[in-house]
PDB file of N, CA and C in Angstrom:
ATOM      1  N   MET A   1     -28.710 -10.481   9.063  1.00  0.00           N
ATOM      2  CA  MET A   1     -27.851 -11.367   9.753  1.00  0.00           C
ATOM      3  C   MET A   1     -27.278 -10.623  10.924  1.00  0.00           C
ATOM      4  N   LEU A   2     -27.086 -11.344  12.046  1.00  0.00           N
ATOM      5  CA  LEU A   2     -26.532 -10.737  13.275  1.00  0.00           C
ATOM      6  C   LEU A   2     -25.006 -10.824  13.244  1.00  0.00           C
ATOM      7  N   TYR A   3     -24.338  -9.653  13.509  1.00  0.00           N
ATOM      8  CA  TYR A   3     -22.909  -9.560  13.543  1.00  0.00           C
ATOM      9  C   TYR A   3     -22.432  -9.049  14.837  1.00  0.00           C
ATOM     10  N   GLN A   4     -21.255  -9.520  15.239  1.00  0.00           N
ATOM     11  CA  GLN A   4     -20.496  -9.009  16.432  1.00  0.00           C
ATOM     12  C   GLN A   4     -19.534  -7.968  15.951  1.00  0.00           C
ATOM     13  N   LEU A   5     -19.712  -6.734  16.401  1.00  0.00           N
ATOM     14  CA  LEU A   5     -18.814  -5.678  16.016  1.00  0.00           C
ATOM     15  C   LEU A   5     -17.668  -5.634  17.030  1.00  0.00           C
ATOM     16  N   THR A   6     -16.490  -5.498  16.522  1.00  0.00           N
ATOM     17  CA  THR A   6     -15.308  -5.363  17.341  1.00  0.00           C
ATOM     18  C   THR A   6     -14.419  -4.230  16.840  1.00  0.00           C
ATOM     19  N   TRP A   7     -13.415  -3.767  17.593  1.00  0.00           N
ATOM     20  CA  TRP A   7     -12.570  -2.727  17.161  1.00  0.00           C
ATOM     21  C   TRP A   7     -11.305  -2.755  18.021  1.00  0.00           C
ATOM     22  N   LYS A   8     -10.263  -2.085  17.572  1.00  0.00           N
ATOM     23  CA  LYS A   8      -8.985  -2.033  18.380  1.00  0.00           C
ATOM     24  C   LYS A   8      -8.898  -0.574  18.976  1.00  0.00           C
ATOM     25  N   MET A   9      -8.308  -0.615  20.155  1.00  0.00           N
ATOM     26  CA  MET A   9      -7.999   0.651  20.720  1.00  0.00           C
ATOM     27  C   MET A   9      -6.488   0.744  20.794  1.00  0.00           C
ATOM     28  N   LEU A  10      -5.973   1.794  20.138  1.00  0.00           N
ATOM     29  CA  LEU A  10      -4.560   2.003  19.947  1.00  0.00           C
ATOM     30  C   LEU A  10      -4.122   3.258  20.651  1.00  0.00           C
ATOM     31  N   PRO A  11      -2.916   3.165  21.348  1.00  0.00           N
ATOM     32  CA  PRO A  11      -2.397   4.333  22.035  1.00  0.00           C
ATOM     33  C   PRO A  11      -1.903   5.373  20.949  1.00  0.00           C
ATOM     34  N   GLY A  12      -1.999   6.636  21.310  1.00  0.00           N
ATOM     35  CA  GLY A  12      -1.458   7.693  20.481  1.00  0.00           C
ATOM     36  C   GLY A  12      -0.870   8.827  21.406  1.00  0.00           C
ATOM     37  N   LEU A  13      -0.456   9.806  20.808  1.00  0.00           N
ATOM     38  CA  LEU A  13       0.122  10.923  21.521  1.00  0.00           C
ATOM     39  C   LEU A  13      -0.908  11.670  22.347  1.00  0.00           C
ATOM     40  N   ARG A  14      -2.143  11.749  21.804  1.00  0.00           N
ATOM     41  CA  ARG A  14      -3.208  12.453  22.499  1.00  0.00           C
ATOM     42  C   ARG A  14      -4.203  11.564  23.216  1.00  0.00           C
ATOM     43  N   GLY A  15      -3.955  10.309  23.342  1.00  0.00           N
ATOM     44  CA  GLY A  15      -4.862   9.363  23.966  1.00  0.00           C
ATOM     45  C   GLY A  15      -5.178   8.178  23.115  1.00  0.00           C
ATOM     46  N   LEU A  16      -6.088   7.334  23.531  1.00  0.00           N
ATOM     47  CA  LEU A  16      -6.400   6.181  22.804  1.00  0.00           C
ATOM     48  C   LEU A  16      -7.352   6.477  21.634  1.00  0.00           C
ATOM     49  N   ALA A  17      -7.095   5.718  20.562  1.00  0.00           N
ATOM     50  CA  ALA A  17      -7.893   5.869  19.398  1.00  0.00           C
ATOM     51  C   ALA A  17      -8.599   4.567  19.047  1.00  0.00           C
ATOM     52  N   CYS A  18      -9.798   4.603  18.484  1.00  0.00           N
ATOM     53  CA  CYS A  18     -10.541   3.421  18.168  1.00  0.00           C
ATOM     54  C   CYS A  18     -10.429   3.310  16.612  1.00  0.00           C
ATOM     55  N   SER A  19     -10.090   2.141  16.140  1.00  0.00           N
ATOM     56  CA  SER A  19     -10.015   1.837  14.675  1.00  0.00           C
ATOM     57  C   SER A  19     -10.111   0.325  14.388  1.00  0.00           C
ATOM     58  N   ASP A  20      -9.937  -0.012  13.146  1.00  0.00           N
ATOM     59  CA  ASP A  20     -10.040  -1.390  12.751  1.00  0.00           C
ATOM     60  C   ASP A  20     -11.298  -2.015  13.115  1.00  0.00           C
ATOM     61  N   PHE A  21     -12.397  -1.343  12.789  1.00  0.00           N
ATOM     62  CA  PHE A  21     -13.658  -1.919  13.080  1.00  0.00           C
ATOM     63  C   PHE A  21     -13.953  -3.037  12.213  1.00  0.00           C
ATOM     64  N   ALA A  22     -14.574  -4.103  12.791  1.00  0.00           N
ATOM     65  CA  ALA A  22     -14.909  -5.367  11.980  1.00  0.00           C
ATOM     66  C   ALA A  22     -16.199  -5.876  12.477  1.00  0.00           C
ATOM     67  N   ALA A  23     -16.809  -6.720  11.661  1.00  0.00           N
ATOM     68  CA  ALA A  23     -18.089  -7.405  11.920  1.00  0.00           C
ATOM     69  C   ALA A  23     -17.985  -8.832  11.519  1.00  0.00           C
ATOM     70  N   VAL A  24     -18.259  -9.667  12.499  1.00  0.00           N
ATOM     71  CA  VAL A  24     -18.169 -11.131  12.354  1.00  0.00           C
ATOM     72  C   VAL A  24     -19.534 -11.696  12.533  1.00  0.00           C
ATOM     73  N   PRO A  25     -20.038 -12.593  11.650  1.00  0.00           N
ATOM     74  CA  PRO A  25     -21.348 -13.222  11.943  1.00  0.00           C
ATOM     75  C   PRO A  25     -21.266 -13.988  13.249  1.00  0.00           C
ATOM     76  N   THR A  26     -22.471 -13.894  14.027  1.00  0.00           N
ATOM     77  CA  THR A  26     -22.546 -14.600  15.290  1.00  0.00           C
ATOM     78  C   THR A  26     -23.966 -15.019  15.582  1.00  0.00           C
ATOM     79  N   ALA A  27     -24.007 -16.170  16.329  1.00  0.00           N
ATOM     80  CA  ALA A  27     -25.304 -16.562  16.850  1.00  0.00           C
ATOM     81  C   ALA A  27     -25.457 -16.292  18.311  1.00  0.00           C
ATOM     82  N   ALA A  28     -24.258 -15.953  18.979  1.00  0.00           N
ATOM     83  CA  ALA A  28     -24.189 -15.744  20.376  1.00  0.00           C
ATOM     84  C   ALA A  28     -23.502 -14.391  20.606  1.00  0.00           C
ATOM     85  N   PRO A  29     -24.229 -13.304  20.711  1.00  0.00           N
ATOM     86  CA  PRO A  29     -23.541 -11.984  20.861  1.00  0.00           C
ATOM     87  C   PRO A  29     -22.819 -11.918  22.168  1.00  0.00           C
ATOM     88  N   ASP A  30     -21.696 -11.121  22.185  1.00  0.00           N
ATOM     89  CA  ASP A  30     -20.874 -10.987  23.455  1.00  0.00           C
ATOM     90  C   ASP A  30     -20.728  -9.466  23.587  1.00  0.00           C
ATOM     91  N   ASN A  31     -21.637  -8.828  24.410  1.00  0.00           N
ATOM     92  CA  ASN A  31     -21.591  -7.434  24.572  1.00  0.00           C
ATOM     93  C   ASN A  31     -20.502  -6.987  25.534  1.00  0.00           C
ATOM     94  N   GLU A  32     -19.728  -7.918  26.130  1.00  0.00           N
ATOM     95  CA  GLU A  32     -18.619  -7.469  26.950  1.00  0.00           C
ATOM     96  C   GLU A  32     -17.368  -7.186  26.145  1.00  0.00           C
ATOM     97  N   ARG A  33     -17.337  -7.751  24.857  1.00  0.00           N
ATOM     98  CA  ARG A  33     -16.073  -7.531  23.999  1.00  0.00           C
ATOM     99  C   ARG A  33     -16.445  -6.771  22.721  1.00  0.00           C
ATOM    100  N   GLY A  34     -17.751  -6.325  22.582  1.00  0.00           N
ATOM    101  CA  GLY A  34     -18.153  -5.634  21.442  1.00  0.00           C
ATOM    102  C   GLY A  34     -19.611  -5.336  21.451  1.00  0.00           C
ATOM    103  N   VAL A  35     -20.251  -5.208  20.356  1.00  0.00           N
ATOM    104  CA  VAL A  35     -21.655  -4.866  20.260  1.00  0.00           C
ATOM    105  C   VAL A  35     -22.191  -5.772  19.110  1.00  0.00           C
ATOM    106  N   ALA A  36     -23.357  -6.366  19.352  1.00  0.00           N
ATOM    107  CA  ALA A  36     -24.039  -7.167  18.289  1.00  0.00           C
ATOM    108  C   ALA A  36     -25.053  -6.274  17.627  1.00  0.00           C
ATOM    109  N   LEU A  37     -25.064  -6.433  16.295  1.00  0.00           N
ATOM    110  CA  LEU A  37     -26.002  -5.584  15.508  1.00  0.00           C
ATOM    111  C   LEU A  37     -26.379  -6.375  14.257  1.00  0.00           C
ATOM    112  N   GLU A  38     -27.650  -6.208  13.779  1.00  0.00           N
ATOM    113  CA  GLU A  38     -28.139  -6.823  12.617  1.00  0.00           C
ATOM    114  C   GLU A  38     -27.975  -5.874  11.423  1.00  0.00           C
ATOM    115  N   PHE A  39     -27.648  -6.569  10.281  1.00  0.00           N
ATOM    116  CA  PHE A  39     -27.488  -5.758   9.045  1.00  0.00           C
ATOM    117  C   PHE A  39     -28.363  -6.563   7.987  1.00  0.00           C
ATOM    118  N   ALA A  40     -29.000  -5.850   7.105  1.00  0.00           N
ATOM    119  CA  ALA A  40     -29.828  -6.459   6.078  1.00  0.00           C
ATOM    120  C   ALA A  40     -28.994  -6.986   4.921  1.00  0.00           C
ATOM    121  N   SER A  41     -27.735  -6.355   4.728  1.00  0.00           N
ATOM    122  CA  SER A  41     -26.978  -6.833   3.610  1.00  0.00           C
ATOM    123  C   SER A  41     -25.453  -6.604   3.932  1.00  0.00           C
ATOM    124  N   ASP A  42     -24.601  -7.154   3.094  1.00  0.00           N
ATOM    125  CA  ASP A  42     -23.185  -6.948   3.278  1.00  0.00           C
ATOM    126  C   ASP A  42     -22.893  -5.434   2.981  1.00  0.00           C
ATOM    127  N   ALA A  43     -23.538  -4.896   2.024  1.00  0.00           N
ATOM    128  CA  ALA A  43     -23.293  -3.550   1.680  1.00  0.00           C
ATOM    129  C   ALA A  43     -23.564  -2.611   2.833  1.00  0.00           C
ATOM    130  N   GLU A  44     -24.751  -2.833   3.518  1.00  0.00           N
ATOM    131  CA  GLU A  44     -25.095  -2.018   4.675  1.00  0.00           C
ATOM    132  C   GLU A  44     -24.054  -2.171   5.750  1.00  0.00           C
ATOM    133  N   ARG A  45     -23.619  -3.387   6.069  1.00  0.00           N
ATOM    134  CA  ARG A  45     -22.613  -3.659   7.018  1.00  0.00           C
ATOM    135  C   ARG A  45     -21.256  -2.903   6.729  1.00  0.00           C
ATOM    136  N   ASP A  46     -20.883  -3.042   5.492  1.00  0.00           N
ATOM    137  CA  ASP A  46     -19.616  -2.432   5.034  1.00  0.00           C
ATOM    138  C   ASP A  46     -19.693  -0.887   5.151  1.00  0.00           C
ATOM    139  N   ALA A  47     -20.774  -0.342   4.751  1.00  0.00           N
ATOM    140  CA  ALA A  47     -20.968   1.051   4.838  1.00  0.00           C
ATOM    141  C   ALA A  47     -20.974   1.543   6.260  1.00  0.00           C
ATOM    142  N   PHE A  48     -21.532   0.820   7.209  1.00  0.00           N
ATOM    143  CA  PHE A  48     -21.531   1.194   8.616  1.00  0.00           C
ATOM    144  C   PHE A  48     -20.065   1.107   9.222  1.00  0.00           C
ATOM    145  N   LEU A  49     -19.371   0.110   8.815  1.00  0.00           N
ATOM    146  CA  LEU A  49     -17.995   0.000   9.297  1.00  0.00           C
ATOM    147  C   LEU A  49     -17.132   1.219   8.807  1.00  0.00           C
ATOM    148  N   ARG A  50     -17.330   1.627   7.583  1.00  0.00           N
ATOM    149  CA  ARG A  50     -16.661   2.759   7.074  1.00  0.00           C
ATOM    150  C   ARG A  50     -17.083   4.001   7.798  1.00  0.00           C
ATOM    151  N   HIS A  51     -18.308   4.088   8.121  1.00  0.00           N
ATOM    152  CA  HIS A  51     -18.893   5.234   8.891  1.00  0.00           C
ATOM    153  C   HIS A  51     -18.248   5.265  10.290  1.00  0.00           C
ATOM    154  N   LEU A  52     -18.157   4.218  10.890  1.00  0.00           N
ATOM    155  CA  LEU A  52     -17.539   4.158  12.265  1.00  0.00           C
ATOM    156  C   LEU A  52     -16.107   4.652  12.181  1.00  0.00           C
ATOM    157  N   GLU A  53     -15.290   4.193  11.199  1.00  0.00           N
ATOM    158  CA  GLU A  53     -13.897   4.643  11.019  1.00  0.00           C
ATOM    159  C   GLU A  53     -13.875   6.167  10.903  1.00  0.00           C
ATOM    160  N   GLU A  54     -14.816   6.745  10.135  1.00  0.00           N
ATOM    161  CA  GLU A  54     -14.832   8.226   9.917  1.00  0.00           C
ATOM    162  C   GLU A  54     -15.203   8.965  11.256  1.00  0.00           C
ATOM    163  N   VAL A  55     -16.237   8.432  11.932  1.00  0.00           N
ATOM    164  CA  VAL A  55     -16.708   9.062  13.178  1.00  0.00           C
ATOM    165  C   VAL A  55     -15.638   9.057  14.276  1.00  0.00           C
ATOM    166  N   PHE A  56     -14.925   7.925  14.320  1.00  0.00           N
ATOM    167  CA  PHE A  56     -14.004   7.838  15.523  1.00  0.00           C
ATOM    168  C   PHE A  56     -12.496   8.124  15.101  1.00  0.00           C
ATOM    169  N   ALA A  57     -12.279   8.443  13.849  1.00  0.00           N
ATOM    170  CA  ALA A  57     -10.902   8.705  13.389  1.00  0.00           C
ATOM    171  C   ALA A  57     -10.194   9.832  14.225  1.00  0.00           C
ATOM    172  N   ALA A  58     -10.951  10.865  14.530  1.00  0.00           N
ATOM    173  CA  ALA A  58     -10.263  12.042  15.189  1.00  0.00           C
ATOM    174  C   ALA A  58     -10.462  12.014  16.620  1.00  0.00           C
ATOM    175  N   GLN A  59     -11.316  11.141  17.179  1.00  0.00           N
ATOM    176  CA  GLN A  59     -11.655  11.130  18.590  1.00  0.00           C
ATOM    177  C   GLN A  59     -10.558  10.381  19.441  1.00  0.00           C
ATOM    178  N   ARG A  60     -10.179  10.992  20.624  1.00  0.00           N
ATOM    179  CA  ARG A  60      -9.295  10.321  21.456  1.00  0.00           C
ATOM    180  C   ARG A  60      -9.912  10.183  22.857  1.00  0.00           C
ATOM    181  N   PHE A  61      -9.495   9.102  23.545  1.00  0.00           N
ATOM    182  CA  PHE A  61     -10.037   8.791  24.871  1.00  0.00           C
ATOM    183  C   PHE A  61      -8.951   8.591  25.880  1.00  0.00           C
ATOM    184  N   SER A  62      -9.285   8.841  27.062  1.00  0.00           N
ATOM    185  CA  SER A  62      -8.303   8.775  28.191  1.00  0.00           C
ATOM    186  C   SER A  62      -8.017   7.327  28.743  1.00  0.00           C
ATOM    187  N   ASN A  63      -8.966   6.443  28.512  1.00  0.00           N
ATOM    188  CA  ASN A  63      -8.818   5.071  28.942  1.00  0.00           C
ATOM    189  C   ASN A  63      -9.668   4.118  28.115  1.00  0.00           C
ATOM    190  N   ASN A  64      -9.369   2.836  28.223  1.00  0.00           N
ATOM    191  CA  ASN A  64     -10.031   1.813  27.470  1.00  0.00           C
ATOM    192  C   ASN A  64     -11.582   1.770  27.705  1.00  0.00           C
ATOM    193  N   ALA A  65     -11.986   1.949  28.973  1.00  0.00           N
ATOM    194  CA  ALA A  65     -13.397   1.945  29.335  1.00  0.00           C
ATOM    195  C   ALA A  65     -14.169   3.081  28.613  1.00  0.00           C
ATOM    196  N   ALA A  66     -13.569   4.246  28.643  1.00  0.00           N
ATOM    197  CA  ALA A  66     -14.252   5.411  28.000  1.00  0.00           C
ATOM    198  C   ALA A  66     -14.410   5.199  26.485  1.00  0.00           C
ATOM    199  N   ALA A  67     -13.350   4.676  25.888  1.00  0.00           N
ATOM    200  CA  ALA A  67     -13.364   4.337  24.415  1.00  0.00           C
ATOM    201  C   ALA A  67     -14.405   3.304  24.094  1.00  0.00           C
ATOM    202  N   PHE A  68     -14.444   2.244  24.854  1.00  0.00           N
ATOM    203  CA  PHE A  68     -15.380   1.127  24.632  1.00  0.00           C
ATOM    204  C   PHE A  68     -16.773   1.595  24.743  1.00  0.00           C
ATOM    205  N   GLU A  69     -17.012   2.409  25.783  1.00  0.00           N
ATOM    206  CA  GLU A  69     -18.406   2.867  26.068  1.00  0.00           C
ATOM    207  C   GLU A  69     -18.854   3.805  24.995  1.00  0.00           C
ATOM    208  N   ALA A  70     -17.951   4.702  24.609  1.00  0.00           N
ATOM    209  CA  ALA A  70     -18.299   5.671  23.529  1.00  0.00           C
ATOM    210  C   ALA A  70     -18.735   4.991  22.180  1.00  0.00           C
ATOM    211  N   VAL A  71     -17.994   3.984  21.817  1.00  0.00           N
ATOM    212  CA  VAL A  71     -18.330   3.225  20.579  1.00  0.00           C
ATOM    213  C   VAL A  71     -19.639   2.478  20.852  1.00  0.00           C
ATOM    214  N   LYS A  72     -19.766   1.759  21.907  1.00  0.00           N
ATOM    215  CA  LYS A  72     -20.964   1.002  22.190  1.00  0.00           C
ATOM    216  C   LYS A  72     -22.230   1.922  22.201  1.00  0.00           C
ATOM    217  N   VAL A  73     -22.102   2.986  22.910  1.00  0.00           N
ATOM    218  CA  VAL A  73     -23.298   3.951  22.928  1.00  0.00           C
ATOM    219  C   VAL A  73     -23.648   4.434  21.507  1.00  0.00           C
ATOM    220  N   TYR A  74     -22.622   4.775  20.766  1.00  0.00           N
ATOM    221  CA  TYR A  74     -22.828   5.340  19.442  1.00  0.00           C
ATOM    222  C   TYR A  74     -23.574   4.287  18.528  1.00  0.00           C
ATOM    223  N   VAL A  75     -23.087   2.988  18.599  1.00  0.00           N
ATOM    224  CA  VAL A  75     -23.633   1.942  17.788  1.00  0.00           C
ATOM    225  C   VAL A  75     -25.092   1.633  18.191  1.00  0.00           C
ATOM    226  N   LEU A  76     -25.351   1.565  19.547  1.00  0.00           N
ATOM    227  CA  LEU A  76     -26.671   1.357  20.026  1.00  0.00           C
ATOM    228  C   LEU A  76     -27.693   2.401  19.655  1.00  0.00           C
ATOM    229  N   GLU A  77     -27.228   3.721  19.810  1.00  0.00           N
ATOM    230  CA  GLU A  77     -28.096   4.786  19.403  1.00  0.00           C
ATOM    231  C   GLU A  77     -28.297   4.777  17.853  1.00  0.00           C
ATOM    232  N   TRP A  78     -27.425   4.474  17.062  1.00  0.00           N
ATOM    233  CA  TRP A  78     -27.509   4.383  15.625  1.00  0.00           C
ATOM    234  C   TRP A  78     -28.564   3.300  15.325  1.00  0.00           C
ATOM    235  N   ALA A  79     -28.477   2.139  16.021  1.00  0.00           N
ATOM    236  CA  ALA A  79     -29.356   1.095  15.733  1.00  0.00           C
ATOM    237  C   ALA A  79     -30.716   1.435  16.176  1.00  0.00           C
ATOM    238  N   GLY A  80     -30.900   2.149  17.248  1.00  0.00           N
ATOM    239  CA  GLY A  80     -32.281   2.549  17.688  1.00  0.00           C
ATOM    240  C   GLY A  80     -32.920   3.525  16.724  1.00  0.00           C
ATOM    241  N   LYS A  81     -32.100   4.353  16.127  1.00  0.00           N
ATOM    242  CA  LYS A  81     -32.693   5.290  15.144  1.00  0.00           C
ATOM    243  C   LYS A  81     -33.228   4.696  13.830  1.00  0.00           C
ATOM    244  N   ARG A  82     -32.636   3.541  13.480  1.00  0.00           N
ATOM    245  CA  ARG A  82     -33.030   2.998  12.196  1.00  0.00           C
ATOM    246  C   ARG A  82     -34.226   2.072  12.324  1.00  0.00           C
ATOM    247  N   GLN A  83     -34.670   1.799  13.568  1.00  0.00           N
ATOM    248  CA  GLN A  83     -35.839   0.904  13.786  1.00  0.00           C
ATOM    249  C   GLN A  83     -37.156   1.641  13.636  1.00  0.00           C
TER     250      GLN A  83
END
């Protein structure tokens, strides 16, 4: 099933942090507000969301664009490796 991944960018003392990753089923991906990705099961989707929280928990970014691009690139590279 195809999911739209989204996340929040929250300000912190050392810069912006990405968290609250979510995946919503979609038929029309919107790559300007997130990233679309297919998952074989709910378990795979949930595991990947937990993985994203772990990967980005300690990372900080100077602006929204840098944070968005970092997550987007990470997700697309991850998707490319599993194909």
